[in-house]
XYZ file of C-alpha atoms in Angstrom:
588
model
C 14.745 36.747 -42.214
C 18.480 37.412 -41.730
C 18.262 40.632 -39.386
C 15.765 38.387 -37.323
C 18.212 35.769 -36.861
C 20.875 37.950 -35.539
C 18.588 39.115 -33.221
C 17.611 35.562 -32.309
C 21.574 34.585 -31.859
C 22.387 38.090 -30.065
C 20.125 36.644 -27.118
C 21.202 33.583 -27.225
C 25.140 34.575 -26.634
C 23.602 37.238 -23.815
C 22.130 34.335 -21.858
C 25.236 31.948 -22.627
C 27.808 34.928 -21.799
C 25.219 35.757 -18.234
C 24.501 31.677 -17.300
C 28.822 30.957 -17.644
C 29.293 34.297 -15.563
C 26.833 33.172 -12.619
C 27.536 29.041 -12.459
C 31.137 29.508 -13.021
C 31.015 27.536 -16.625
C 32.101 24.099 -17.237
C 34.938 21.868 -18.067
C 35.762 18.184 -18.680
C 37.419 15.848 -21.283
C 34.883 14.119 -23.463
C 37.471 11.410 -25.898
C 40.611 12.487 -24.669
C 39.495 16.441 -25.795
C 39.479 19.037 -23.113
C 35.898 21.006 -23.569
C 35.932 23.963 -21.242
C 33.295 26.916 -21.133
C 34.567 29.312 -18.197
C 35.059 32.611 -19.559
C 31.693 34.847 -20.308
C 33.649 37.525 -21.758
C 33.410 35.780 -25.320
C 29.806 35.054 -25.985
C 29.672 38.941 -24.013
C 31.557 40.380 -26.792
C 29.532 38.335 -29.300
C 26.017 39.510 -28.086
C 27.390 42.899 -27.517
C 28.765 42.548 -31.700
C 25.756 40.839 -33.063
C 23.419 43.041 -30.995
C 24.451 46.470 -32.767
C 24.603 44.893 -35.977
C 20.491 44.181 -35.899
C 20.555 47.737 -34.320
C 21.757 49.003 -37.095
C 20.496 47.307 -39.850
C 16.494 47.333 -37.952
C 16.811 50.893 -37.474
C 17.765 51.906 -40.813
C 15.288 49.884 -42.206
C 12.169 50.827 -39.628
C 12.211 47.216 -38.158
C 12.706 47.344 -34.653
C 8.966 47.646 -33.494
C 8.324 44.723 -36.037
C 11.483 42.840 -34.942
C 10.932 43.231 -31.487
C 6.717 42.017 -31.656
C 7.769 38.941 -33.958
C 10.427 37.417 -30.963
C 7.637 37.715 -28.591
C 5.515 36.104 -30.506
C 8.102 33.531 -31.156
C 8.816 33.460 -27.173
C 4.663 32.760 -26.908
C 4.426 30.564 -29.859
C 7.296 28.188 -29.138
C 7.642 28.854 -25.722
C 6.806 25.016 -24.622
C 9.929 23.725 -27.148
C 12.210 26.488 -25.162
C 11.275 25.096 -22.334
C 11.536 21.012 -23.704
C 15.049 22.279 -24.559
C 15.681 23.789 -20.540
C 14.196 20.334 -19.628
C 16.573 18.133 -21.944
C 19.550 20.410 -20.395
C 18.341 19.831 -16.993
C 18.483 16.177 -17.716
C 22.462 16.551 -19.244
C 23.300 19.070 -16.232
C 22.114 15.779 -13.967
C 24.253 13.350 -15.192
C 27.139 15.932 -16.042
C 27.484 17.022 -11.853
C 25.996 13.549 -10.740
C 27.582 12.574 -7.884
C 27.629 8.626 -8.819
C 28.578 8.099 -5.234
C 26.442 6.037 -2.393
C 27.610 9.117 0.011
C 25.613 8.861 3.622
C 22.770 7.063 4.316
C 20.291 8.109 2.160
C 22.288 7.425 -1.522
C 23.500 4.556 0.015
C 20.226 3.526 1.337
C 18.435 3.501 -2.292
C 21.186 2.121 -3.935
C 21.847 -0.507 -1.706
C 17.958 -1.192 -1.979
C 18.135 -1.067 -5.468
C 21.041 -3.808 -5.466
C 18.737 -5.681 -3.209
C 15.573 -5.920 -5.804
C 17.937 -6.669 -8.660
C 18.953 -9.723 -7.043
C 14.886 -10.439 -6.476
C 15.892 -10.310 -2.722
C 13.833 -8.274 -0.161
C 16.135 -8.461 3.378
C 19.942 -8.949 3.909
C 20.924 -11.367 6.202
C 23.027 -10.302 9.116
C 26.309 -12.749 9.783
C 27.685 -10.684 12.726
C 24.545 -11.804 14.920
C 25.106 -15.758 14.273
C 28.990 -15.608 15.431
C 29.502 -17.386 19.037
C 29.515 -15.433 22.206
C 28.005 -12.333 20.358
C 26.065 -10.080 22.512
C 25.663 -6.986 20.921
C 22.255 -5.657 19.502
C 21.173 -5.821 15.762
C 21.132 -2.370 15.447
C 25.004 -1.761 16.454
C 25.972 -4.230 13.234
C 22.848 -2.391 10.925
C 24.073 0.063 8.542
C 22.729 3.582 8.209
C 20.094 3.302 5.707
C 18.929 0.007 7.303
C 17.179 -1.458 10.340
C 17.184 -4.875 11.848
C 14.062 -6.875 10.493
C 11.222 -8.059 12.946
C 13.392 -11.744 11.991
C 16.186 -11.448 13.905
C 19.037 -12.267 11.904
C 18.064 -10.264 8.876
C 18.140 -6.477 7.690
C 16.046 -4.739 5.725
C 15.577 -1.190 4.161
C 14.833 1.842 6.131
C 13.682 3.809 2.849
C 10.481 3.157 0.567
C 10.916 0.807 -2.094
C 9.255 2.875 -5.045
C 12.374 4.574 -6.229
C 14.613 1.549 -5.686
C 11.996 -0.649 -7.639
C 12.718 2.236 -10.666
C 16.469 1.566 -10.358
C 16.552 -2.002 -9.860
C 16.832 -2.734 -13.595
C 18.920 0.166 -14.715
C 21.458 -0.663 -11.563
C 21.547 -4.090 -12.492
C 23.098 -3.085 -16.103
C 25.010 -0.468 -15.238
C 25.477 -0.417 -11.558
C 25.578 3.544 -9.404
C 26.134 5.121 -13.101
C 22.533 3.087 -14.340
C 20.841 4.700 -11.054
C 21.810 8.185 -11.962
C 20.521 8.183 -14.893
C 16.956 6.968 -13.172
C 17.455 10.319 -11.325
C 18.416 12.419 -14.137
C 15.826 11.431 -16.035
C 13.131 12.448 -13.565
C 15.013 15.658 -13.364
C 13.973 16.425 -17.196
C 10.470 14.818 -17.421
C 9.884 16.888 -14.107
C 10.693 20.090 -15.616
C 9.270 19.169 -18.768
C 5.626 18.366 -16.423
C 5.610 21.374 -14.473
C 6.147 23.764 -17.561
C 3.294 21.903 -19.438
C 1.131 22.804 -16.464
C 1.808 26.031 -16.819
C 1.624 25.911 -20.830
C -2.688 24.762 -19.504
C -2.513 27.547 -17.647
C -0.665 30.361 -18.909
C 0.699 29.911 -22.564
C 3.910 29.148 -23.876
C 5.896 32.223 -21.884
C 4.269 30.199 -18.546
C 6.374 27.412 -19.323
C 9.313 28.565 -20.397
C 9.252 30.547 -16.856
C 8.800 27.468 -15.179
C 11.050 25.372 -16.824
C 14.043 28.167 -15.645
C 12.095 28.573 -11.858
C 12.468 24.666 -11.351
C 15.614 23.950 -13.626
C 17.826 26.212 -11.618
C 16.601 26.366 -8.271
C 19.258 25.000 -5.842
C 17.370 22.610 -4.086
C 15.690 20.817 -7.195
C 19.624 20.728 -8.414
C 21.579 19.989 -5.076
C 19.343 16.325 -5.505
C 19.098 16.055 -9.414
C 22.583 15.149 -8.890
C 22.043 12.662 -5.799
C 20.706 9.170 -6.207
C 17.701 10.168 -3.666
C 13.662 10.324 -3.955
C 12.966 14.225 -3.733
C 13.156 14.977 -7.526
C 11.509 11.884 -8.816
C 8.666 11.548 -6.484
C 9.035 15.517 -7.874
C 8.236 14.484 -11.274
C 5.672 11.644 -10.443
C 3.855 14.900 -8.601
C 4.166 17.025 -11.659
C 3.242 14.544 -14.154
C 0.081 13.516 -12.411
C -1.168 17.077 -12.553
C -0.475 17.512 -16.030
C -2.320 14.475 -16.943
C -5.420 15.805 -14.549
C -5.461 18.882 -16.938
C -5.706 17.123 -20.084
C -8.151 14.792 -18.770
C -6.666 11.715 -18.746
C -7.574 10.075 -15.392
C -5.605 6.960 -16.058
C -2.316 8.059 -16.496
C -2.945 11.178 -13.608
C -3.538 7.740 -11.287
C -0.422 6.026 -12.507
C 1.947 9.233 -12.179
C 0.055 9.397 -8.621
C 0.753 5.491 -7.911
C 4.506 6.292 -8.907
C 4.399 9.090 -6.196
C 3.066 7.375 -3.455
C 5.145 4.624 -4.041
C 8.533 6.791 -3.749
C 6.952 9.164 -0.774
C 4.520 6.997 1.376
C 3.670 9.973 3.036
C 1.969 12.226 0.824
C -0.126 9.063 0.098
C -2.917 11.217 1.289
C -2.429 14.141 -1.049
C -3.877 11.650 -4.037
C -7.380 12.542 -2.898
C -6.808 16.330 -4.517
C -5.697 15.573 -8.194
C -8.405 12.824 -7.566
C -11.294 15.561 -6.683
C -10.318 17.975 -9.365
C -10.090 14.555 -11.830
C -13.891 13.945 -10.487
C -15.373 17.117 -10.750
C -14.539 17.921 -14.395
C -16.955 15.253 -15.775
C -20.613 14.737 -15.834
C -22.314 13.550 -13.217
C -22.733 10.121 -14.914
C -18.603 9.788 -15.571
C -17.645 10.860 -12.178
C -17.515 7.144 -10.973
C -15.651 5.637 -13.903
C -12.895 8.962 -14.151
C -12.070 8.149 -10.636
C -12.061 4.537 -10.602
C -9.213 4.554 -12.976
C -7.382 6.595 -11.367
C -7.910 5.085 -8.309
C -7.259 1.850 -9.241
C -3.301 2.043 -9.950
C -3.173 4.303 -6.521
C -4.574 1.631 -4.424
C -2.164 -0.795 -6.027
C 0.720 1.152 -4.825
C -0.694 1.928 -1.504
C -1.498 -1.646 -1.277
C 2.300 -2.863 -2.267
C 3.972 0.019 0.341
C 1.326 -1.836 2.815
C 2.597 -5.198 2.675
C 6.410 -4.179 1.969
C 6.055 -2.281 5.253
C 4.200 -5.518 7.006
C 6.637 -7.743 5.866
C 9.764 -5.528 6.689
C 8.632 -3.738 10.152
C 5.467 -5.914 11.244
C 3.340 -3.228 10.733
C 1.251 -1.830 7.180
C 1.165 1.525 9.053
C 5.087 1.778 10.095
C 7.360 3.096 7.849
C 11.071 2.530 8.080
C 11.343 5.911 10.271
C 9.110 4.737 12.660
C 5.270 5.073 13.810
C 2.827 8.287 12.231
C 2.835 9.071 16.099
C 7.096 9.167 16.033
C 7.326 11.110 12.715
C 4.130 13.548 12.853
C 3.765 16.364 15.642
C 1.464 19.704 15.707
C 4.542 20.522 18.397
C 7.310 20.617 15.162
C 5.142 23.094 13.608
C 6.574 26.595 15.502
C 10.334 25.344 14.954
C 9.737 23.770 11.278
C 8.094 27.180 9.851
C 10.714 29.586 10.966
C 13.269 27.344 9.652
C 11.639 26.299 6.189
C 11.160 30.101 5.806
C 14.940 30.681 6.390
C 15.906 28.241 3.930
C 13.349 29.307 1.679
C 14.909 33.176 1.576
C 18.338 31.185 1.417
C 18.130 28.877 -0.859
C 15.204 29.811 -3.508
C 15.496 33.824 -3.635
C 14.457 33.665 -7.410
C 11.601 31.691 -6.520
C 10.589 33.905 -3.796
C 10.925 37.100 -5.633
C 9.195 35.569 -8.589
C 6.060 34.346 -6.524
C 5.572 37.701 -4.755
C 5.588 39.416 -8.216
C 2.366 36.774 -9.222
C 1.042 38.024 -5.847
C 1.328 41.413 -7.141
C -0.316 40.942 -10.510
C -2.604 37.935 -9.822
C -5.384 39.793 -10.181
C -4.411 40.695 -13.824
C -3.291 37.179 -14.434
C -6.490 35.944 -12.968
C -8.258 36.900 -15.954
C -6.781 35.133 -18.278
C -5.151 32.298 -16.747
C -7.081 29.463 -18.425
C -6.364 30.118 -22.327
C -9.682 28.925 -24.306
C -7.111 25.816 -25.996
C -6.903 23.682 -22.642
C -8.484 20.507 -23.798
C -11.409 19.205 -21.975
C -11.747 15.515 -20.603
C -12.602 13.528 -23.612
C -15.861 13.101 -22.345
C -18.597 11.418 -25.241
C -21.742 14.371 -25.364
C -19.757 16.650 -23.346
C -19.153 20.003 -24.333
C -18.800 22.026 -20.980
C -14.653 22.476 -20.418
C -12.515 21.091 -17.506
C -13.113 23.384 -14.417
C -9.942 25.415 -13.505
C -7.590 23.289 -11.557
C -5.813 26.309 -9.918
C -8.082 25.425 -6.937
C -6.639 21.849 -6.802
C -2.769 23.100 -7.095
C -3.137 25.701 -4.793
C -4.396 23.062 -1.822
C -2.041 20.587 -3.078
C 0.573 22.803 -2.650
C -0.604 23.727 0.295
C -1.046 20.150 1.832
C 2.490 19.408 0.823
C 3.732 22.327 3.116
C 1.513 21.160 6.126
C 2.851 18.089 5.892
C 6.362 18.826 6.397
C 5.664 21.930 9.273
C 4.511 18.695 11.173
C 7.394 16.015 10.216
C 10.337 15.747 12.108
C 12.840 18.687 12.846
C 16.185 18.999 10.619
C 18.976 21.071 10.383
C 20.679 21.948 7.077
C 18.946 23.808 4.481
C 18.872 20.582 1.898
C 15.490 19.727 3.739
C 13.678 22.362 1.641
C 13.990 19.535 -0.887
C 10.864 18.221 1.149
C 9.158 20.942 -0.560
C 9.923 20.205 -3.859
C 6.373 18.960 -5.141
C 5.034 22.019 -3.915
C 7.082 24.665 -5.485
C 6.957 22.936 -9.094
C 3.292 23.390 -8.647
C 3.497 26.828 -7.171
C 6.002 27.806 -10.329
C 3.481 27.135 -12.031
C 1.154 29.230 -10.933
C 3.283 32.126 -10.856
C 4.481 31.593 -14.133
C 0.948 31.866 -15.702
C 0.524 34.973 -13.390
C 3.348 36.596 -14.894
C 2.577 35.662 -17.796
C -1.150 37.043 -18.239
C 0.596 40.215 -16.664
C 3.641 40.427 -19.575
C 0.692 39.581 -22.645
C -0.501 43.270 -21.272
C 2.896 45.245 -22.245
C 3.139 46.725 -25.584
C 4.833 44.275 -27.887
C 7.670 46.284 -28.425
C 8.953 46.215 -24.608
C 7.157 42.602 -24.146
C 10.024 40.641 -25.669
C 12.390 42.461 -23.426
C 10.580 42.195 -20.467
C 10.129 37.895 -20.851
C 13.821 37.632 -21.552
C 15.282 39.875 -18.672
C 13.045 38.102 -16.354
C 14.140 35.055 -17.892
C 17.385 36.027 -17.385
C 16.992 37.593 -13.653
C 15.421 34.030 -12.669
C 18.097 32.422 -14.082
C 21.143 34.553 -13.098
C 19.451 34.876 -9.756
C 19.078 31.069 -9.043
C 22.533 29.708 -10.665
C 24.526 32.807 -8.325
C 22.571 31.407 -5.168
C 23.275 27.499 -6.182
C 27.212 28.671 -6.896
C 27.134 30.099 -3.446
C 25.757 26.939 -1.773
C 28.146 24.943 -3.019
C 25.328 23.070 -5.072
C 28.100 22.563 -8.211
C 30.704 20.965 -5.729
C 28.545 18.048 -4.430
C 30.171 15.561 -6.785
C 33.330 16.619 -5.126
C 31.743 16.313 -1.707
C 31.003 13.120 -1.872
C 33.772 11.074 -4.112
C 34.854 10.505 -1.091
C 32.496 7.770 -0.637
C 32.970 6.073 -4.247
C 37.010 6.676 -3.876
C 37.252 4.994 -0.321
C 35.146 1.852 -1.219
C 37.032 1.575 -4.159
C 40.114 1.347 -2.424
C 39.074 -0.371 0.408
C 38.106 -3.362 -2.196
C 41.277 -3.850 -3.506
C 42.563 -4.073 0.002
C 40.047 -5.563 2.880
C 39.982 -9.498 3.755
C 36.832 -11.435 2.244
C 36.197 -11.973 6.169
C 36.530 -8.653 7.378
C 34.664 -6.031 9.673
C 34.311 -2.237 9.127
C 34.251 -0.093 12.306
C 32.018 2.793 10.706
C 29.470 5.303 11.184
C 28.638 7.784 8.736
C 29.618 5.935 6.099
C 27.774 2.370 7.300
C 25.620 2.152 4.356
C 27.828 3.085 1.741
C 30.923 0.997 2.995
C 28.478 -2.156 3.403
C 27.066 -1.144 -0.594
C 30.491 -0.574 -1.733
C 32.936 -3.785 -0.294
C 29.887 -6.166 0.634
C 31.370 -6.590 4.074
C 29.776 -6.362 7.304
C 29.670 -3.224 9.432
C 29.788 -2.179 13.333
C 28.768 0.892 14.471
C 31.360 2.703 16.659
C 28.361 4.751 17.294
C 26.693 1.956 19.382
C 29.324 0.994 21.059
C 31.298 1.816 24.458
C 34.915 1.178 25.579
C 33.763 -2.005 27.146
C 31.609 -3.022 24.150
C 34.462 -2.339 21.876
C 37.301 -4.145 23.130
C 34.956 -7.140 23.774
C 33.928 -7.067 19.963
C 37.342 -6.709 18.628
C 38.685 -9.778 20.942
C 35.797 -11.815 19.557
C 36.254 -10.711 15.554
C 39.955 -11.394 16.039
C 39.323 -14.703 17.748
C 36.816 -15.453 14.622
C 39.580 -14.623 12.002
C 38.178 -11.025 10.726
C 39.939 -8.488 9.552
C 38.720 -5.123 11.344
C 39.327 -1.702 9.675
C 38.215 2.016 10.935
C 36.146 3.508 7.658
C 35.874 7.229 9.298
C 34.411 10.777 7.925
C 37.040 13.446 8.958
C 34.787 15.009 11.607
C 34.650 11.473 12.901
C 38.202 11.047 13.620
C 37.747 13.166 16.986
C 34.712 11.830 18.231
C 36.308 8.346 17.901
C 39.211 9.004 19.664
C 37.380 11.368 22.321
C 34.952 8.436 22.554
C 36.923 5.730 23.076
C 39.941 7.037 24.978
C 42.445 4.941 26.508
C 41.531 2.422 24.130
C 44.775 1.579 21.809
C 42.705 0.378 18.842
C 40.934 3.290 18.481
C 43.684 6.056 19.341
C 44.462 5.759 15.030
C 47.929 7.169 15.698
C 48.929 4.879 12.818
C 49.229 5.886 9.078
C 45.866 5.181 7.463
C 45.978 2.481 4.179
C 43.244 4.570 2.699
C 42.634 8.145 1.780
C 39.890 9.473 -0.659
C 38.004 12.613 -1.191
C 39.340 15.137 -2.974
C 37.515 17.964 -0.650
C 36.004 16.302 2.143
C 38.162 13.090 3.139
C 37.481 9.937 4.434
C 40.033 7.573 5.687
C 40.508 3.983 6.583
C 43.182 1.713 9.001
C 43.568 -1.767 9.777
C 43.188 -2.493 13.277
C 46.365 -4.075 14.362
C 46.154 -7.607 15.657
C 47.031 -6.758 19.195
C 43.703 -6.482 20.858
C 42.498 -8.485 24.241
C 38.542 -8.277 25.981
C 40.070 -6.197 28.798
């Protein structure tokens, strides 16, 4: 029906015209062609045109009650394809604002990692230590990202190798660019998991609230567009609950393997989907449902076991250290007033949408499991799959307990720890809200989904403009500009005097690195007599808020006062800078 159709197009220029207004809109060259979306007050005027013209024609005719019921039903009916679509654009909006950059330790750390597995090698060996007369420790030549191996002579990853084993292939066709897309992909199916948990739970208006909760939020964004582990081991989380709630044990055990591969640490947390996986069958099943999906979990935990033994002499050390290094109950006072302050922060829409479930959960409550969730496919079994809200509530839950007792950090980008538990959580609240909205008359329904849709949208895209989230790319060229540079210019023997940007410098020009940050005066001037003696080229590779430290550091030392023009400058916001050392160094 035409009127219903300019209805249909009316919202869809309100939420184009509110989404530009709130991210700040778009623009690149795609073949040469400038595409640019930046001003809202077009697809304004055209809701604002196409909106009075069903006005007019659906009052005239009697049709707004009817007009109004039928796009809630639509929203209901075809809410999971909305929120495919939200899924498929949070998979574009990843690779459109990826960073493509090995910025700081942790991008450069899985990439590097990643490089490392497509070669089918599993350490790096470490030429620095076999030069004559060299004294200095393995960790002052280890890169950040790194850490010497229990073999001296060798390096190896500081970071789990499930998400570099995902990006091995992909990195070794495309390089950085075939690693984003490992990440970007993770950011759709993620979104696309979490809103079909909520579809189980709450109907078709649960997942297209979902889909917009995780899709926007800041922190699920800020790392979409970072080659790190948060939003994959995200959507290896997600996944495995959507395949416990259609009762397929299997995959739920492979999605769960994936996970604990990527994040060692929740390793634990498998028991939970595992539980709810058990309980929904028959007595005579239980065994069998969880022996398949324990079987691909113990492979995983058995692989991180003997990567871990092989790399750090231990099953039970990680890269970061010990259980006893990483875990305290003494974090927990410092680590919950600080998650809660990023929280407010950084996920207001989030917030404000979970304490409106809170509000109506008793509502909600009552209809939360529609009668079409599928049952395990269970031969002679007709009883249906308990509710797993029990299972997602402690998994959520145990995700959050786990970080309040991990080590203390900083910046507000740590809430991306939490990202497992607030897909889960969005869930939830979704489905809440949802129950609550099927209770509105139908003629206010349909306005009631889409300005929440919109508020959760608006709210979260404002908050991630504010943090910056959209000018990460920028952030970190830096990184991708100065290796780039630095490769057309540095000697095949040559040294990089480094800190910050170890990892990425080492990923980027395959030469060897020294940490100034390991070093003293003494130390220094020692190294730099030997390296020249040896025939390296040595070059500062420094992070603007560097540049001080090193010369405050190392004062009185002429290499190091860099009161010479740098040969390299990159970053179009943040800089980073390099110099060759001039040849005029001596061990005193």
């Amino acid at each position: 029906m035409k009127r219903r159709a300019v209805l249909a197009a009316s919202i869809a220029a309100l939420v184009a015209a509110v989404l530009i207004a709130v991210s700040g809109g778009f623009a690149a060259s795609v073949g040469g062609v400038r595409v640019s979306a930046r001003s809202w007050s077009l697809p304004a005027a055209a809701a604002a045109t196409l909106l009075l013209a069903w006005s007019a024609s659906a009052w005239r005719s009697g049709g707004v009650r009817d007009d109004l019921a039928w796009f809630g039903g639509w929203l209901e009916t075809n809410g999971q394809r909305v929120a495919f679509a939200i899924a498929l654009c949070s998979c574009l909006a990843a690779l459109w604002f990826a960073t493509y950059s090995a910025n700081g330790a942790d991008a450069s750390g899985y990439l590097s990692q990643a490089e490392m597995w497509s070669r089918l090698e599993t350490r790096r060996f470490d030429e620095l230590l076999g030069l004559p007369d060299w004294r200095l420790p393995p960790s002052a030549t280890t890169p950040l990202g790194w850490r010497p191996a229990v073999e001296r002579g060798w390096q190896v990853p500081t970071y789990a190798p499930g998400l570099p084993l995902l990006m091995a292939i992909p990195h070794a066709i495309a390089g950085t660019v075939g690693a984003a897309w490992m990440v970007a992909i993770a950011a759709g199916v993620a979104v696309l998991a979490a809103s079909a948990i909520a579809a189980r739970l709450g109907g078709g208006v649960a997942a297209l609230l979902t889909a917009l909760l995780l899709a926007t939020s800041p922190t699920f964004l800020i790392h979409a567009f970072q080659p790190m582990s948060d939003v994959p081991v995200t959507a290896a989380w997600a996944l495995c609950w959507w395949f416990v709630i259609d009762g397929s044990p299997l995959s739920a055990g492979m999605a769960a393997a994936v996970a604990v591969a990527v994040r060692p640490n929740l390793a634990p947390l498998a028991a939970i989907p595992l539980a709810v996986v058990m309980r929904a069958y028959p007595a005579g099943k239980r065994t069998t449902a969880g022996a398949w999906f324990s079987l691909p979990v113990a492979c995983a935990g058995a692989l991180v076991a003997f990567v871990q033994w092989r790399w750090y002499g231990s099953p039970l050390t990680s890269g970061y250290g010990s259980a006893g290094d990483l875990f305290r109950v003494a974090n927990i006072p410092s680590n919950a007033q600080l998650y809660a302050q990023w929280i407010w922060q950084a996920e207001p829409a989030f917030v404000c949408t979970l304490a409106a479930a809170l509000v109506v959960s008793r509502v909600a409550r009552r209809d939360a499991l529609p009668a079409r969730q599928g049952a395990p496919h269970t031969a002679g079994s007709t009883r249906p799959a308990p509710s797993p809200v029990a299972g997602l509530l402690v998994f959520a839950a145990a995700v959050i307990v786990a970080y309040l007792v991990y080590a203390v950090f900083e910046v507000w980008t740590y809430v991306r720890f939490l990202l497992p538990a607030l897909a889960v959580v969005s869930a939830l609240a979704a489905a809440a809200i949802a129950a609550a909205l099927r209770r509105l008359p139908q003629t206010i329904r349909a306005a009631g989904i889409v300005a929440l849709a919109l508020t959760i949208s608006a709210t979260a895209l404002h908050t991630a403009r504010e943090l910056g989230v959209f000018q990460i790319a920028a952030v970190t060229a830096r990184a991708r500009e100065a290796g780039a540079l630095l490769q057309q210019k540095i000697a095949a023997r040559a040294v990089m005097l480094t800190s910050e940007q170890s990892g990425s410098m080492r990923y980027l020009t395959g030469r060897s690195v020294l940490r100034w940050d390991a070093l003293d005066r003494t130390a220094l001037r020692t190294s730099l007599a030997l390296l020249d003696a040896q025939g390296y080229e040595v070059w500062w590779v420094l992070d603007q808020f560097e540049e001080p430290l090193v010369r405050t550091r190392f004062a009185g030392v002429p290499e190091a006062a860099l009161d010479w023009k740098p040969e390299v400058e990159a970053g179009p916001l943040m800089r980073t800078r390099g110099w060759r050392v001039p040849k005029r160094r001596s061990p005193d």
